[in-house]
Coordinates of C-alpha atoms in Angstrom, one line a residue:
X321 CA 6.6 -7.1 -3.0
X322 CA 9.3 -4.8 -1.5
X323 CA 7.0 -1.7 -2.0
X324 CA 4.1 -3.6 -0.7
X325 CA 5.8 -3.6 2.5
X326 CA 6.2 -0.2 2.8
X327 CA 2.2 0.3 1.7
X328 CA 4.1 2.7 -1.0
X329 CA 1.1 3.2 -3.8
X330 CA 3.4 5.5 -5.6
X331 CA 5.8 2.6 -6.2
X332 CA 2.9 -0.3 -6.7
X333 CA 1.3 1.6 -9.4
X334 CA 4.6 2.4 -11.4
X335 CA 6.5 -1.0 -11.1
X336 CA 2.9 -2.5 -12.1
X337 CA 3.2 -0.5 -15.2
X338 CA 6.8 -0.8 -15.8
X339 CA 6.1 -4.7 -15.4
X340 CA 3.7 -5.2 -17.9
X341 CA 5.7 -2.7 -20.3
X342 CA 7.9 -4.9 -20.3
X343 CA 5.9 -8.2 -20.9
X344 CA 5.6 -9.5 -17.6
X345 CA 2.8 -12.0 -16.9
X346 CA -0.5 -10.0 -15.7
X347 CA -1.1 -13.3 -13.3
X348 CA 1.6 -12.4 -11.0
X349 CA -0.3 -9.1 -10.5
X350 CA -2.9 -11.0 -8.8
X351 CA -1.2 -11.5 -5.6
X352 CA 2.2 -13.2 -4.0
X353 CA 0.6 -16.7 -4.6
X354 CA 0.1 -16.5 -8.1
X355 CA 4.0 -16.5 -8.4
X356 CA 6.6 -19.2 -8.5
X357 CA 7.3 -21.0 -5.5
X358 CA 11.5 -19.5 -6.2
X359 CA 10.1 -15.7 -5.5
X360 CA 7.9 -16.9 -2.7
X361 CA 10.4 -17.8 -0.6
X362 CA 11.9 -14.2 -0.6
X363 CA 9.0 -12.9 1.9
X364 CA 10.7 -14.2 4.7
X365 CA 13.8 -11.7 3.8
X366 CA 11.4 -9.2 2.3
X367 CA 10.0 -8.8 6.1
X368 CA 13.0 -8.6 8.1
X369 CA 15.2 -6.4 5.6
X370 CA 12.1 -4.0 5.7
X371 CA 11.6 -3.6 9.6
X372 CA 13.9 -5.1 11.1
X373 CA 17.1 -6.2 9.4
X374 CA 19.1 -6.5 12.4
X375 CA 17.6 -10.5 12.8
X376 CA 18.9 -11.8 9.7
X377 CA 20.7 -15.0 10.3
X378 CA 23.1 -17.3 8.5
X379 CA 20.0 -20.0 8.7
X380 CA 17.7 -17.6 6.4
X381 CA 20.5 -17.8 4.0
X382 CA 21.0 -20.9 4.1
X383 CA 16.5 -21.7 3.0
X384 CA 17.1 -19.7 0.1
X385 CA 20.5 -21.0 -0.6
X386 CA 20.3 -24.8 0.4
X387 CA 20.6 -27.4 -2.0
X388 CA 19.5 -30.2 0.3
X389 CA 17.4 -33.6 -1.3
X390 CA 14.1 -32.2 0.4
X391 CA 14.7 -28.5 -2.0
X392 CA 13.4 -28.4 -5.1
X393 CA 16.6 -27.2 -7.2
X394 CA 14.2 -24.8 -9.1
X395 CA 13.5 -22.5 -6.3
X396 CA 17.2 -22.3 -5.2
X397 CA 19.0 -19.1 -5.2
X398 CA 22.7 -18.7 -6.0
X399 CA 24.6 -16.1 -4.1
X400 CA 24.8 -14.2 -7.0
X401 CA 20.8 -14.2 -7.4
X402 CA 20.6 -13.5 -3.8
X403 CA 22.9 -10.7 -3.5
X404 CA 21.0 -8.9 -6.2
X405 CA 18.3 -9.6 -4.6
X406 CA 19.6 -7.8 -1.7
X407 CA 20.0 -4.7 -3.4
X408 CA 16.6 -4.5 -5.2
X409 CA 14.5 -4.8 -1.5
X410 CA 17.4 -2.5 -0.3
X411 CA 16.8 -0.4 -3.0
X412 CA 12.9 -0.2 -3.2
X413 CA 12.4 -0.2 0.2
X414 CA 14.6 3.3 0.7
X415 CA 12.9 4.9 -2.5
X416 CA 9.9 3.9 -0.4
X417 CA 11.2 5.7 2.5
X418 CA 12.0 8.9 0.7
X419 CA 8.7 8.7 -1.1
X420 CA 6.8 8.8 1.9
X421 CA 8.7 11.6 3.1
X422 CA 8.7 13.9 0.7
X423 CA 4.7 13.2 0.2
X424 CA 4.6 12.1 -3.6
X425 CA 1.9 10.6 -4.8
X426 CA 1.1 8.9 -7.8
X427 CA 0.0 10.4 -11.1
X428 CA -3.8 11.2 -12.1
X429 CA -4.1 8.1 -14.4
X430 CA -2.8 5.5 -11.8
X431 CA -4.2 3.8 -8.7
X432 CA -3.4 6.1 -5.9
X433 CA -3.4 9.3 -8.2
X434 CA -7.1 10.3 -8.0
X435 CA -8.7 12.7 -5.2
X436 CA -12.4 13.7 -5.4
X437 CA -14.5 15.5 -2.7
X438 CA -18.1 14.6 -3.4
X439 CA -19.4 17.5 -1.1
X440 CA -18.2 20.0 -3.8
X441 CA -19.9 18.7 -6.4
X442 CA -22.6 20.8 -8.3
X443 CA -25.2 18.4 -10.3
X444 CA -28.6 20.0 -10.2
X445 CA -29.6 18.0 -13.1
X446 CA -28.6 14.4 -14.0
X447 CA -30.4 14.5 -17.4
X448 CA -28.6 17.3 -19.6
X449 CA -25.7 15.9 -21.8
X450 CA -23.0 17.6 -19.3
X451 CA -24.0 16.1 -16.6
X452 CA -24.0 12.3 -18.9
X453 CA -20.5 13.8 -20.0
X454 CA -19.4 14.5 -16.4
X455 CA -20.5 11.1 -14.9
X456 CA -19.1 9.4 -17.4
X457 CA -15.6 11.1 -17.0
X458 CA -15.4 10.4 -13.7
X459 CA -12.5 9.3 -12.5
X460 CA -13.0 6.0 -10.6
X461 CA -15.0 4.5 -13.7
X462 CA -11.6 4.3 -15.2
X463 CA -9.0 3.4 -12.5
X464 CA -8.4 -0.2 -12.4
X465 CA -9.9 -2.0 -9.3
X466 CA -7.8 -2.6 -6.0
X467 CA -8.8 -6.5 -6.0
X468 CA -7.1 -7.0 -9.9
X469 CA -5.1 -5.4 -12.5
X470 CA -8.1 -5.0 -15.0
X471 CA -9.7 -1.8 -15.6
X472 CA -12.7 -1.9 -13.6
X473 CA -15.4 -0.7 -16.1
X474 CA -18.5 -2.0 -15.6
X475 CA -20.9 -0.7 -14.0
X476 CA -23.1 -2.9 -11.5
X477 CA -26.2 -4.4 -12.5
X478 CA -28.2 -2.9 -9.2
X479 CA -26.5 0.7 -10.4
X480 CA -29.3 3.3 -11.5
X481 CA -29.0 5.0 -14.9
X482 CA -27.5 8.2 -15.5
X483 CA -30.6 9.7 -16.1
X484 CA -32.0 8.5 -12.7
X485 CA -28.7 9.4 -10.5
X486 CA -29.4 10.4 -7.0
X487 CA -28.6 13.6 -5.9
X488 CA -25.5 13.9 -4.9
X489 CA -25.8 17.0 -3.2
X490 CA -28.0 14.9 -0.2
X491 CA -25.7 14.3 2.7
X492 CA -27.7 11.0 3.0
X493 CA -26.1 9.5 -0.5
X494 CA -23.0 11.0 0.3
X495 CA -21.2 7.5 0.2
X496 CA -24.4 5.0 -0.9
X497 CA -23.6 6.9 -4.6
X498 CA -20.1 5.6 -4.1
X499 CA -20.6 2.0 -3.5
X500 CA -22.4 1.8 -6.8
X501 CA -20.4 3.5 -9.2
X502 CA -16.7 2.9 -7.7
X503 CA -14.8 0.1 -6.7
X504 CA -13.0 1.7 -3.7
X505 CA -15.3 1.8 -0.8
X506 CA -12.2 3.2 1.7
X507 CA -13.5 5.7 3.8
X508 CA -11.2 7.5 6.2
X509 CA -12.1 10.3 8.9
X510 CA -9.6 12.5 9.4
X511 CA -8.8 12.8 13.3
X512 CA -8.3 16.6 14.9
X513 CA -4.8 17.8 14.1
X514 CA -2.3 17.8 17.4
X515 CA -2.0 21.2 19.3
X516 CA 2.1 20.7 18.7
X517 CA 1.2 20.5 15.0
X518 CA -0.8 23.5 14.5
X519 CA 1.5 26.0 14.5
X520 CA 4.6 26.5 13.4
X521 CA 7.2 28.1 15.6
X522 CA 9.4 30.1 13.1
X523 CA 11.2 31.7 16.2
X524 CA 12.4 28.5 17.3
X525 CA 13.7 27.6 14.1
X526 CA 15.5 30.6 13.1
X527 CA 17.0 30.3 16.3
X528 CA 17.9 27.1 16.1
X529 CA 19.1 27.8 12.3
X530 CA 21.0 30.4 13.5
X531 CA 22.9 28.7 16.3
X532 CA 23.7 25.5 14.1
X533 CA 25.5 27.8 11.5
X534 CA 27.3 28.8 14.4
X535 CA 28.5 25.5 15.3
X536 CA 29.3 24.9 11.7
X537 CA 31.5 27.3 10.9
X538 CA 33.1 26.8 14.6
X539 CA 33.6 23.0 13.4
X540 CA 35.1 24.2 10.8
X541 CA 37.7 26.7 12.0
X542 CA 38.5 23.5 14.3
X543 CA 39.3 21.3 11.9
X544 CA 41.0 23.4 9.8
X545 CA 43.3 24.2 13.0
X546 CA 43.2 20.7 14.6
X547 CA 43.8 18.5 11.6
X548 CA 40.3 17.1 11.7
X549 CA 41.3 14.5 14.4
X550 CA 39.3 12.5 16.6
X551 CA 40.5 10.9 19.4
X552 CA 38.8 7.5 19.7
X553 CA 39.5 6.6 23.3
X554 CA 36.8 6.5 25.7
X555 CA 37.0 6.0 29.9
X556 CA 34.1 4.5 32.3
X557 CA 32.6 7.6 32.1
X558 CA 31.7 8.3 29.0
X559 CA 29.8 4.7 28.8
X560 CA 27.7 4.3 32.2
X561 CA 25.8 1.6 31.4
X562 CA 28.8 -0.6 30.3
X563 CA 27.8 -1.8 27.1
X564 CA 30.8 -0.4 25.3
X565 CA 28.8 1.9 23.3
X566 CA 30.6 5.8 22.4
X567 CA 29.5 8.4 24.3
X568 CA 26.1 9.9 23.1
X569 CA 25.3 7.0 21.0
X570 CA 22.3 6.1 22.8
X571 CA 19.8 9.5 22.7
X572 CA 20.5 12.7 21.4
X573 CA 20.5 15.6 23.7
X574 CA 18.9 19.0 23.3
X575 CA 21.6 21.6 23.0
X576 CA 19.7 23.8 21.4
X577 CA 18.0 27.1 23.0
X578 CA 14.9 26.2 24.2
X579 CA 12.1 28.5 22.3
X580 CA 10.5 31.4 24.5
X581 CA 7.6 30.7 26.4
X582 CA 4.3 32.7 24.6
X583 CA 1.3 33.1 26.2
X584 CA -1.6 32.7 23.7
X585 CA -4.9 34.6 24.6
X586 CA -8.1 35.1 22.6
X587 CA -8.7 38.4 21.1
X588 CA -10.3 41.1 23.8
X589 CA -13.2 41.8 21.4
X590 CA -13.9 37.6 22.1
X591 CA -16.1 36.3 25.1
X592 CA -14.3 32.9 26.1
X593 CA -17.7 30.8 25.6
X594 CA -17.4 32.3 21.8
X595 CA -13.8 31.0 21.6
X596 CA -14.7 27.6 23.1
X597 CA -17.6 26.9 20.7
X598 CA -15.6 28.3 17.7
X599 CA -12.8 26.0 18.8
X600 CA -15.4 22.9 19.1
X601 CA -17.0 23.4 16.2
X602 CA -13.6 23.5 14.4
X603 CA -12.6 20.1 15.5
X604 CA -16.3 19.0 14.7
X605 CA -15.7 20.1 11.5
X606 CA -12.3 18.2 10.6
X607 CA -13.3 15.1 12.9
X608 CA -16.5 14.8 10.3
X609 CA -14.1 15.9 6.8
X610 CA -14.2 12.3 4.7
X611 CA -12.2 11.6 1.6
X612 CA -11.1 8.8 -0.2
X613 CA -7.8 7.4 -0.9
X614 CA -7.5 5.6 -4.1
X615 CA -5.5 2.3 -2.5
X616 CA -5.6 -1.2 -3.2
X617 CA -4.9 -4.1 -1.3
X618 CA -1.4 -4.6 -1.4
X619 CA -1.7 -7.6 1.3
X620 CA -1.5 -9.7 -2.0
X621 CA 1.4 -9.0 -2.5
X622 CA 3.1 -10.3 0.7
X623 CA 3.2 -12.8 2.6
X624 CA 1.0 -12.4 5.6
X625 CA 3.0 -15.8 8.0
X626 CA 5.7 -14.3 8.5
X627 CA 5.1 -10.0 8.5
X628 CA 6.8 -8.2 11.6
X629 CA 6.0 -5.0 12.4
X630 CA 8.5 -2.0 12.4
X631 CA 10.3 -1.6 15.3
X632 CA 13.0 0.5 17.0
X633 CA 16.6 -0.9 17.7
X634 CA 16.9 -1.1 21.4
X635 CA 20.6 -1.2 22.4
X636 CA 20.2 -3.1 25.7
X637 CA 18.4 -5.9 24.2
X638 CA 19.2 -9.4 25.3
X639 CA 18.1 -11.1 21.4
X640 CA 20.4 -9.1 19.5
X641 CA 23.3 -7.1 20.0
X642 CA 24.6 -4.0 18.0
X643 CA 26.4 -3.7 14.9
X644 CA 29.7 -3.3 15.1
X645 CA 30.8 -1.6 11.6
X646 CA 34.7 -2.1 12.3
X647 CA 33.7 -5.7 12.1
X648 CA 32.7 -5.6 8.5
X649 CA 32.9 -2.3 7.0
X650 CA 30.6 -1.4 3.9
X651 CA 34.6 0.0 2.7
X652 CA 36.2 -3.0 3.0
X653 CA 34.1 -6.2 3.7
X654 CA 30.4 -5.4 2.0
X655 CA 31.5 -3.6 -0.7
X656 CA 34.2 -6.8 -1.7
X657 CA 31.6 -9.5 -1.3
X658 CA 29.3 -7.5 -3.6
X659 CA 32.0 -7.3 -5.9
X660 CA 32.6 -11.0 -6.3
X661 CA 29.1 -11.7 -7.5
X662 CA 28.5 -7.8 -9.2
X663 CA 31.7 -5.5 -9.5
X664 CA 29.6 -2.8 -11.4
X665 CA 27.2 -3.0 -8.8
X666 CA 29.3 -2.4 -6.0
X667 CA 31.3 0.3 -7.6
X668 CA 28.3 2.3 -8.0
X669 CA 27.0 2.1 -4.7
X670 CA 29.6 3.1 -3.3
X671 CA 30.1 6.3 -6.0
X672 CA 26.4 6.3 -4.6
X673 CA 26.8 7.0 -0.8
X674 CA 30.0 9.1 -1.3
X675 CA 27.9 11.8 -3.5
X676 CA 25.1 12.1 -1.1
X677 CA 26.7 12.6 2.1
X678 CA 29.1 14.7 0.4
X679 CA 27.2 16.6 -2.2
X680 CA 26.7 20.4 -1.3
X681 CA 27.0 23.7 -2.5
X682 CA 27.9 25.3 0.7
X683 CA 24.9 27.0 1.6
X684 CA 22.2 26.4 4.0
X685 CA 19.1 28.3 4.0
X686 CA 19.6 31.5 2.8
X687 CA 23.7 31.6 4.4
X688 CA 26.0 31.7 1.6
X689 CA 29.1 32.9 0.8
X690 CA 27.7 36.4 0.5
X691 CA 27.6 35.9 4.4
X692 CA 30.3 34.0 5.2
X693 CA 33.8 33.7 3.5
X694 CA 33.9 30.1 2.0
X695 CA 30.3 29.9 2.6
X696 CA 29.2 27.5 5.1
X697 CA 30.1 23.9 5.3
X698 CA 27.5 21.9 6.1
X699 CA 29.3 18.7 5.9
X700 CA 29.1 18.0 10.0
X701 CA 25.2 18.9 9.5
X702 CA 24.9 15.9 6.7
X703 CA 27.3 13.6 9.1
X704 CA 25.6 13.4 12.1
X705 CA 21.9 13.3 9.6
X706 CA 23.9 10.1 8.0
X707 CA 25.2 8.0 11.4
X708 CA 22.3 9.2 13.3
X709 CA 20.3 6.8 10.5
X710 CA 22.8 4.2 11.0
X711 CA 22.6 4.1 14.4
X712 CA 18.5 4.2 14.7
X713 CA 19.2 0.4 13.2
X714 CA 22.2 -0.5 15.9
X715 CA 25.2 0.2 13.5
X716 CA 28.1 1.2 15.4
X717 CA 31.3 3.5 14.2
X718 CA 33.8 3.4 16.9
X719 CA 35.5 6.6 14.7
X720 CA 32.9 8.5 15.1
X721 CA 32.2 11.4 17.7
X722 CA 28.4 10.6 18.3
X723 CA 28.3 13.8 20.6
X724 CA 28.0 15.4 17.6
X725 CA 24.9 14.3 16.9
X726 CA 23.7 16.5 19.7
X727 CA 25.4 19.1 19.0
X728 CA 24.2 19.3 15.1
X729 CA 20.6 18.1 15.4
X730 CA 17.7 19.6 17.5
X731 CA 15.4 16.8 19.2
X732 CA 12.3 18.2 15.8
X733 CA 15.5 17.0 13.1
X734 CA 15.9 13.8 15.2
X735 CA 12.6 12.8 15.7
X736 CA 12.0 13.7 12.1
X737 CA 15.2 11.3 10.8
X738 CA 13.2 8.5 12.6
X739 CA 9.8 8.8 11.9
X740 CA 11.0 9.0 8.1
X741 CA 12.8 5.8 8.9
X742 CA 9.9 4.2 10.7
X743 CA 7.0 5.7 9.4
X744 CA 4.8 2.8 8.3
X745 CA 3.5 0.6 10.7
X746 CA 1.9 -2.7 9.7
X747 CA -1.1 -4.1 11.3
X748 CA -3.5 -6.6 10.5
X749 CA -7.5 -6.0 11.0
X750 CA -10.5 -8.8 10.7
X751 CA -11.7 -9.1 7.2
X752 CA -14.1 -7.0 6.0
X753 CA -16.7 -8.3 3.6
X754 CA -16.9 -7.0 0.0
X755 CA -19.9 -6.0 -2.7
X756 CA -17.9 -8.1 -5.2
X757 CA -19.3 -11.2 -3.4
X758 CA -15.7 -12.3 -2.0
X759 CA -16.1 -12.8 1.8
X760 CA -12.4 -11.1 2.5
X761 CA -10.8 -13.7 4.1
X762 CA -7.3 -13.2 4.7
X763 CA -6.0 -10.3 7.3
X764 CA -5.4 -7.1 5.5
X765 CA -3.5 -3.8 6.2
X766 CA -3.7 -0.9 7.3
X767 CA -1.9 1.9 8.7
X768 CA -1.0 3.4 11.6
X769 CA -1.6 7.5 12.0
X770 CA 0.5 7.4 15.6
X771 CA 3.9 8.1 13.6
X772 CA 3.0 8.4 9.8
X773 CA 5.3 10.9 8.8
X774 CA 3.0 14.1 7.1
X775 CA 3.3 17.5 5.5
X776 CA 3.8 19.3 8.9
X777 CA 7.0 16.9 9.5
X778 CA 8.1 17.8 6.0
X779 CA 7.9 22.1 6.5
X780 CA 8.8 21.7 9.8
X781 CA 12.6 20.0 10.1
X782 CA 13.5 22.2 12.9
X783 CA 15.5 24.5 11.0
X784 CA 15.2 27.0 8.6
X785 CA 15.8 25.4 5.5
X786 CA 15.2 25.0 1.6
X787 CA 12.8 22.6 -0.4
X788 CA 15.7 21.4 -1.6
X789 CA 17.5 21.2 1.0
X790 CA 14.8 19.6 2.8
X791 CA 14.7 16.5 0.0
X792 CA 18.5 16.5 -0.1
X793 CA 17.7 15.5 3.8
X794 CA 15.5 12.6 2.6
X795 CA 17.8 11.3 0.5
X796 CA 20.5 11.4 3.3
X797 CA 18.4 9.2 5.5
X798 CA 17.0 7.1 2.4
X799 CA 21.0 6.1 1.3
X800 CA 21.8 5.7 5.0
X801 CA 18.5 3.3 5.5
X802 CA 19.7 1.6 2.0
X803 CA 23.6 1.0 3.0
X804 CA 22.5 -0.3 6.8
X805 CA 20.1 -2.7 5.4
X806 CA 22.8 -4.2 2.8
X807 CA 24.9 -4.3 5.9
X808 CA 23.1 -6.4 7.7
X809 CA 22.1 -8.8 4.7
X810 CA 25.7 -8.9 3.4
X811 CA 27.1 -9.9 6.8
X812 CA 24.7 -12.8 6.9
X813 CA 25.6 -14.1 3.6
X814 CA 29.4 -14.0 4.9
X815 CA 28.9 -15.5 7.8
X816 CA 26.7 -18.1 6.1
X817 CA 30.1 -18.7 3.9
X818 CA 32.3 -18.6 6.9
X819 CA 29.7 -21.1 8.9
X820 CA 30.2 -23.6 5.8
X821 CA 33.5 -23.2 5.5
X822 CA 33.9 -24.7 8.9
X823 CA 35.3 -21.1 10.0
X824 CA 32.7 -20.2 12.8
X825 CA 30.6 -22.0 14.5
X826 CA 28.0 -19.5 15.5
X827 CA 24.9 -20.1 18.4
X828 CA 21.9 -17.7 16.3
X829 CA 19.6 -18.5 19.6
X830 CA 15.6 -19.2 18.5
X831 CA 13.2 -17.4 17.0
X832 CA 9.6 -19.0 17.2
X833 CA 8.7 -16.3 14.0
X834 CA 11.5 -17.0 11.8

């Protein structure tokens, strides 16, 4: 359910299989409604810790929780329950994040894991053993179908033989050969690839790689001199708006040198109609490219009445207000209420988010301690990655300098950190009919290309850097997603507690979708 609601295949297909491993009843695999009423009732939270965390209430605690004479007792949640429950959907939905951004995709044997481009394929003759063999081998004969859990096998009745199989090879039959052997009728076209994503401006980013190593070691000659302090104060100035927000908390601003213009010309031996049709026929050529992902509907697995779709925090909005961390800390107030109802628990998240932020080997890119003596801390760099997570979902640090989020990250890091935090958007589309018969009622989902985080984001970070430094980014921004999300949903159960208590009395406003 958690992974459903990032549309994360990678993570359906291997908690599927780590489910019935473990003796798990294959009915639940049919969809949300073929569960108990108890894990039902966990959409509702599923949905807003995903997208949008910062609308969690007291009085969603309170339906899971509530023990009132119209509540079954069997689909109550303890606190206990619930804060586990809390870090499982915390905890699926950032390895969601980080598997999106660092592209993985399931294995070959799995739903998801399977790639074929029928335009390559070389079948003359249908009627020799190896092409029988190779028919039979093919790969979506043996996945199991998107619509259930059991291996889709068989092959339809209206299917030809093997030894009558159209030609593949026909452009005509291209997809008709599909629809009677395979299960997975998804067809996607491929749209032309952006101008600003077809090249990659390496001068820019060793540039920019070169000035932030700059600033690094500056920071930290400056804290080694100053006594890493930070003064905390801040006049009218520094917050024109009057919100009480830090200085550069809202946007980051672009420090960095701005890249050389280039003038880009066509080759002298080139008329300019040849370079116009050549470019035509090139986006011809990838507007017409087809290919098939392996996906099943994981609509089934969610909820579909009460699904938001992802959505940035805005800071001046009159529902919600921002997060103030000095409030309740993860240090002091989230990580205590976790440890009342799971002391391991707690004690390892926060071992957790203390080695990510501060794991390095003090390098970056190809500047080490060859370079520089002590090698180069990147520490500031992994900082303002961290808070500028944190702050993409309204979280506030009052002792934290959030101009140095502009002076560490170019505007290509930023808008990477957020697409990899928002890169799935959820939509619902008419239902289609099916060749199974079923009429496909129910709204299913799709994504959204318009900020779907891809290769190109991946290679291109804005600074020179390594793959593994590049992953050691996604995991940055995955933990960050991971503690904000407990934040939120930990600060609702305590002021749930609080509310019952008789300590606050708190006006939550209404919300006509939850």
């Amino acid at each position: 359910m958690a992974a459903s609601q990032y549309n994360c295949q990678y993570m359906v297909s291997m908690m599927k299989l780590d489910y019935l491993n473990s003796g798990g009843d294959p009915t639940w695999l049919n969809g949300l409604q073929y569960t108990t009423q108890k894990i039902r009732n966990l959409a509702k939270l599923n949905g807003l810790m995903a997208h949008q965390p910062w609308l969690l209430k007291p009085r969603h605690i309170n339906e899971l929780v509530s023990r009132d004479s119209n509540h079954n007792p069997h689909n109550v949640w303890t606190i206990s329950e619930l804060a586990q429950v809390m870090v499982i959907l915390s905890t699926i939905h950032s390895i969601s994040i980080f598997v999106a951004a660092c592209g993985i995709v399931p294995e070959i044997d799995m739903v998801g894991g399977t790639f074929v481009d029928f335009t390559k394929l070389q079948s003359k003759q249908y009627g020799g053993s190896a092409s029988i063999a190779a028919s039979m081998m093919s790969p979506f004969s043996m996945l199991p179908s998107p619509n259930s859990d059991a291996d889709a096998t068989e092959v339809p009745q209206s299917s030809p033989s093997l030894g009558s199989s159209p030609d593949l090879t026909k452009p005509d039959c291209d997809f008709a050969c599909d629809s009677l052997r395979s299960p997975f009728l998804y067809s996607v076209t491929l749209p032309p690839l952006h101008a600003s994503k077809r090249t990659y401006d390496e001068t820019t980013s060793k540039a920019h790689t070169a000035e932030l190593i700059r600033r690094l070691l500056l920071e930290r000659d400056v804290c080694v001199a100053d006594g890493d302090d930070f003064d905390v104060d801040h006049t009218a100035e520094d917050d024109p708006c009057g919100l009480g927000l830090p200085h550069g908390y809202e946007e980051i601003q672009d420090t960095f040198p701005a890249p050389e213009p280039r003038i880009i010309s066509p080759s002298l031996s080139t008329s300019l109609s040849d370079a116009i049709a050549a470019a035509t026929q090139e986006q011809q050529r990838t507007q017409e490219k087809k290919f098939r992902p392996v996906q099943e509907d994981m609509g089934r697995f969610l909820d579909m009445s009460c699904q938001i779709e992802p959505a940035l925090f805005d800071c001046r909005s009159i529902q919600y207000s921002v997060f103030r961390v000095d409030e309740f800390r993860w240090e002091d107030d989230g990580a205590a209420l976790l440890s009342k109802c799971l002391p391991e628990l707690s004690e390892s998240l926060q071992d957790e988010f203390a080695e990510t932020l501060n794991f390095t080997d003090l390098s970056l890119f190809d500047e080490n301690e060859d370079q520089h003596e002590g090698g180069v801390d990147t520490f500031a760099f992994r900082q303002a990655i961290w808070y500028y997570t944190l702050r993409l979902f309204g979280l506030v640090y009052q002792d934290y300098n959030y101009k140095n989020m502009s002076k560490f990250l170019n505007m290509t890091m930023a808008v990477y950190v957020r697409k990899a935090c928002h890169c799935i958007t959820m939509a619902s589309e008419p239902p289609q009919p099916s060749l199974d018969g079923n009429d496909g009622s129910g709204p299913q989902l799709y994504l959204s290309d318009i900020n779907k985080i891809d290769r190109n984001d991946f290679e291109n970070m804005g600074f020179e850097l390594r793959q593994e430094e590049r992953c050691h980014i996604n995991v940055i921004v995955m933990e960050a997603c991971k503690q904000a999300k407990l934040l939120y949903a930990l600060r609702a159960v305590d002021r749930w507690e609080r509310r019952a208590a008789g300590e606050i009395e708190e006006d939550e406003g209404e919300d006509e979708r939850f």
